[in-house]
PDB file of C-alpha atoms in Angstrom:
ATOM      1  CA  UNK O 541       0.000   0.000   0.000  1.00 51.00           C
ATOM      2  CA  UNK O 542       0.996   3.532  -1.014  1.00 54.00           C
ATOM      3  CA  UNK O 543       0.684   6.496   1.287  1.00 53.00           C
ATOM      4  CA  UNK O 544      -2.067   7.555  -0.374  1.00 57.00           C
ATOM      5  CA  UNK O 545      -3.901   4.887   0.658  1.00 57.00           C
ATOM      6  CA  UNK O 546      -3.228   4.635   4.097  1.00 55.00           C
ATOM      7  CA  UNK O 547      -4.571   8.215   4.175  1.00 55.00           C
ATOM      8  CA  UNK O 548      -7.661   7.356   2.821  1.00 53.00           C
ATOM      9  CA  UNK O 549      -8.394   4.729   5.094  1.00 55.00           C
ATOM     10  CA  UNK O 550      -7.593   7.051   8.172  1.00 53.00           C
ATOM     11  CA  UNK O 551     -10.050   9.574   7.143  1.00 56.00           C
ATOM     12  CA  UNK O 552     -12.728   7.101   6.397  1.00 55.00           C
ATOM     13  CA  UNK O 553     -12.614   5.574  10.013  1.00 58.00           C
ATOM     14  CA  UNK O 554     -12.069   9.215  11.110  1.00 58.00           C
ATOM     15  CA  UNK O 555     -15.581   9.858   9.694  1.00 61.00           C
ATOM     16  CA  UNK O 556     -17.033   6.353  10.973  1.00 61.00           C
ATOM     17  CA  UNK O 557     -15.806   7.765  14.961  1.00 60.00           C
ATOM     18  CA  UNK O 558     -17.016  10.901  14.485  1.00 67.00           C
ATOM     19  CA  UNK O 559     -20.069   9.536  12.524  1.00 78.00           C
ATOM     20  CA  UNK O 560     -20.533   6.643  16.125  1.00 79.00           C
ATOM     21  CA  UNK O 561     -19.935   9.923  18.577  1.00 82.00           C
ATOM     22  CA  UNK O 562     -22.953  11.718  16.661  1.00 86.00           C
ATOM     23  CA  UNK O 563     -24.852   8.904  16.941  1.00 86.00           C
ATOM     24  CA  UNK O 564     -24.503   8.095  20.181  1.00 90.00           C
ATOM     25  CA  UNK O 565     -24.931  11.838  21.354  1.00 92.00           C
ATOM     26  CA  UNK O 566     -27.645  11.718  19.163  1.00 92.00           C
ATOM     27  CA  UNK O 567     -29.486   8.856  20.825  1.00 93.00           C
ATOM     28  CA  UNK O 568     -28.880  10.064  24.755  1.00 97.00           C
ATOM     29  CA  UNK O 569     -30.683  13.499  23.135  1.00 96.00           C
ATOM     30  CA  UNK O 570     -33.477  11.709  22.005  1.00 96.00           C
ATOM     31  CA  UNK O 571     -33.461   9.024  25.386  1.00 96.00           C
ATOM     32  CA  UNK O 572     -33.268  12.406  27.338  1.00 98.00           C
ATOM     33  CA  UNK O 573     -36.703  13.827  25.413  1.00 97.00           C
ATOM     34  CA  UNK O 574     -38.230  10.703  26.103  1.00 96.00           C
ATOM     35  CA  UNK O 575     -37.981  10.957  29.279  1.00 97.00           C
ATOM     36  CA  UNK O 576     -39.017  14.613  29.815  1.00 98.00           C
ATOM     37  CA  UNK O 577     -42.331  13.660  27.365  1.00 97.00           C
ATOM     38  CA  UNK O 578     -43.075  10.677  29.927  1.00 97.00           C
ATOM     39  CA  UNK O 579     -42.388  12.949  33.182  1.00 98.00           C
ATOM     40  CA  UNK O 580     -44.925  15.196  31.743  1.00 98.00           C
ATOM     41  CA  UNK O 581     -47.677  12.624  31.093  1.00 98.00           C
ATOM     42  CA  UNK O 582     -46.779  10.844  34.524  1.00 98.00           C
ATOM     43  CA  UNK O 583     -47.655  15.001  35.859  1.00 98.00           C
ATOM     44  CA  UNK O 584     -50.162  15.612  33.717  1.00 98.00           C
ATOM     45  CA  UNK O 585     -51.965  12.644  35.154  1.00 98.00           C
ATOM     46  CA  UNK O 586     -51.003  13.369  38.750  1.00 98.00           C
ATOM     47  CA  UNK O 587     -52.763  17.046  38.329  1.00 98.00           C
ATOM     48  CA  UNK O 588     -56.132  15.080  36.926  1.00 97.00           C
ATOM     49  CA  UNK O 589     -56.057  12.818  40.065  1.00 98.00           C
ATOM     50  CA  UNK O 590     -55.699  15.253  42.451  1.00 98.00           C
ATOM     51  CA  UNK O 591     -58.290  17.319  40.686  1.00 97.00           C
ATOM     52  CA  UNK O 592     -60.451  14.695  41.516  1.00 98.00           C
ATOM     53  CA  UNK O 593     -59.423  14.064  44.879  1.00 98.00           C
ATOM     54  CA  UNK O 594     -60.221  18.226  45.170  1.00 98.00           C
ATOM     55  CA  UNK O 595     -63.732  17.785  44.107  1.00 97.00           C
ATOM     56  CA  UNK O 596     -64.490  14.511  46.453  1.00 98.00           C
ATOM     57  CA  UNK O 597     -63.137  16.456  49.357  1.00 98.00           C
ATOM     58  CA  UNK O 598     -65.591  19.394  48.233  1.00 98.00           C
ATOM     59  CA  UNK O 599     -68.812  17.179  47.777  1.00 98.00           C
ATOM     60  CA  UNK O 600     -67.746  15.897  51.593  1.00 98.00           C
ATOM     61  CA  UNK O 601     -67.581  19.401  53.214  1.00 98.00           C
ATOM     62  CA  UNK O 602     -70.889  20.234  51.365  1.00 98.00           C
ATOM     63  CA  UNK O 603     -72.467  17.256  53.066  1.00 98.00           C
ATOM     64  CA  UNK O 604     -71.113  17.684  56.438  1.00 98.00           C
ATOM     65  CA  UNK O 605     -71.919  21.575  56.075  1.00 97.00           C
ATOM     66  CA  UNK O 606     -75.578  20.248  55.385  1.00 98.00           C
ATOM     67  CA  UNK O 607     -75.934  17.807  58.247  1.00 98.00           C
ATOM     68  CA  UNK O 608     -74.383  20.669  60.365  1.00 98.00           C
ATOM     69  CA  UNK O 609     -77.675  22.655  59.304  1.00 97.00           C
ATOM     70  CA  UNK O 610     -79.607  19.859  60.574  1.00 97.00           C
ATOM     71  CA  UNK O 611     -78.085  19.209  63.688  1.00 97.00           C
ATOM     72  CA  UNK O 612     -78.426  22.894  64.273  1.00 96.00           C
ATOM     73  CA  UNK O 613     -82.311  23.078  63.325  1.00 95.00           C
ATOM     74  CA  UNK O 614     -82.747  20.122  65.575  1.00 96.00           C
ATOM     75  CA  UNK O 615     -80.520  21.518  68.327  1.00 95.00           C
ATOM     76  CA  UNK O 616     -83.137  24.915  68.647  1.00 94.00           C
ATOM     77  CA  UNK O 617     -86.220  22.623  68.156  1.00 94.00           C
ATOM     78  CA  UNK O 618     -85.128  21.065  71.208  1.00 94.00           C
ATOM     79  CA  UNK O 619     -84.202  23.847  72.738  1.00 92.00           C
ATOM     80  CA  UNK O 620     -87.631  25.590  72.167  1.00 91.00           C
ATOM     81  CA  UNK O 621     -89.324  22.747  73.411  1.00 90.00           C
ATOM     82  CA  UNK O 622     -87.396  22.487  76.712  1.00 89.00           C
ATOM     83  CA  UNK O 623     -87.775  26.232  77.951  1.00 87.00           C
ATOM     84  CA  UNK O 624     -91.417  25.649  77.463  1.00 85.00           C
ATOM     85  CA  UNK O 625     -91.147  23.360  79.415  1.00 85.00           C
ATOM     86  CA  UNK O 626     -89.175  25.354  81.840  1.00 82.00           C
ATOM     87  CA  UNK O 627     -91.552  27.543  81.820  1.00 78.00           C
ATOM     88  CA  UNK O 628     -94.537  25.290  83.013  1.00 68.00           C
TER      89      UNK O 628
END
C-alpha cells in the first residue's frame, strides 16, 4: 500500500468515529426527550387525580356543612321545646 492509501483509510474511520460519537450523542438526546415527554404525562396525570381528589373532598364538606344545618335546626327545636317546658 501507497501512502495515499493509508490516508484514505484514516479519514474514512475518522468519519465512521465521528459519525458513532454523533450517533450516540444523538441517541442520549433523544433518550433524554423521552424521558421529559413521559415525566410530563406521569404530571399531567397526577394534576387530573388530584383534581379529583379536590372535588371529592368538596362534595364531603358540602355534606357535612348540610348535616351541620340539621343538627343545628334540631338543636333549637329542642331547645324551644325544653324552655317551654321550663316555663310550666
Amino acid at each position: 500500500m501507497n501512502g495515499k492509501s493509508n490516508i484514505i483509510i484514516v479519514e474514512v474511520s475518522n468519519q465512521m468515529v465521528t459519525s458513532g460519537v454523533e450517533n450516540v450523542i444523538l441517541a442520549i438526546i433523544i433518550g433524554t426527550l423521552a424521558a421529559i415527554v413521559y415525566s410530563l404525562r406521569v404530571l399531567v396525570l397526577m394534576e387530573r387525580r388530584i383534581a379529583k381528589i379536590d372535588l371529592n373532598i368538596e362534595e364531603i364538606a358540602k355534606r357535612t356543612l348540610q348535616e351541620e344545618f340539621k343538627i343545628e335546626a334540631e338543636e333549637k327545636k329542642i331547645e324551644k321545646k325544653l324552655d317551654k317546658i321550663k316555663k310550666r
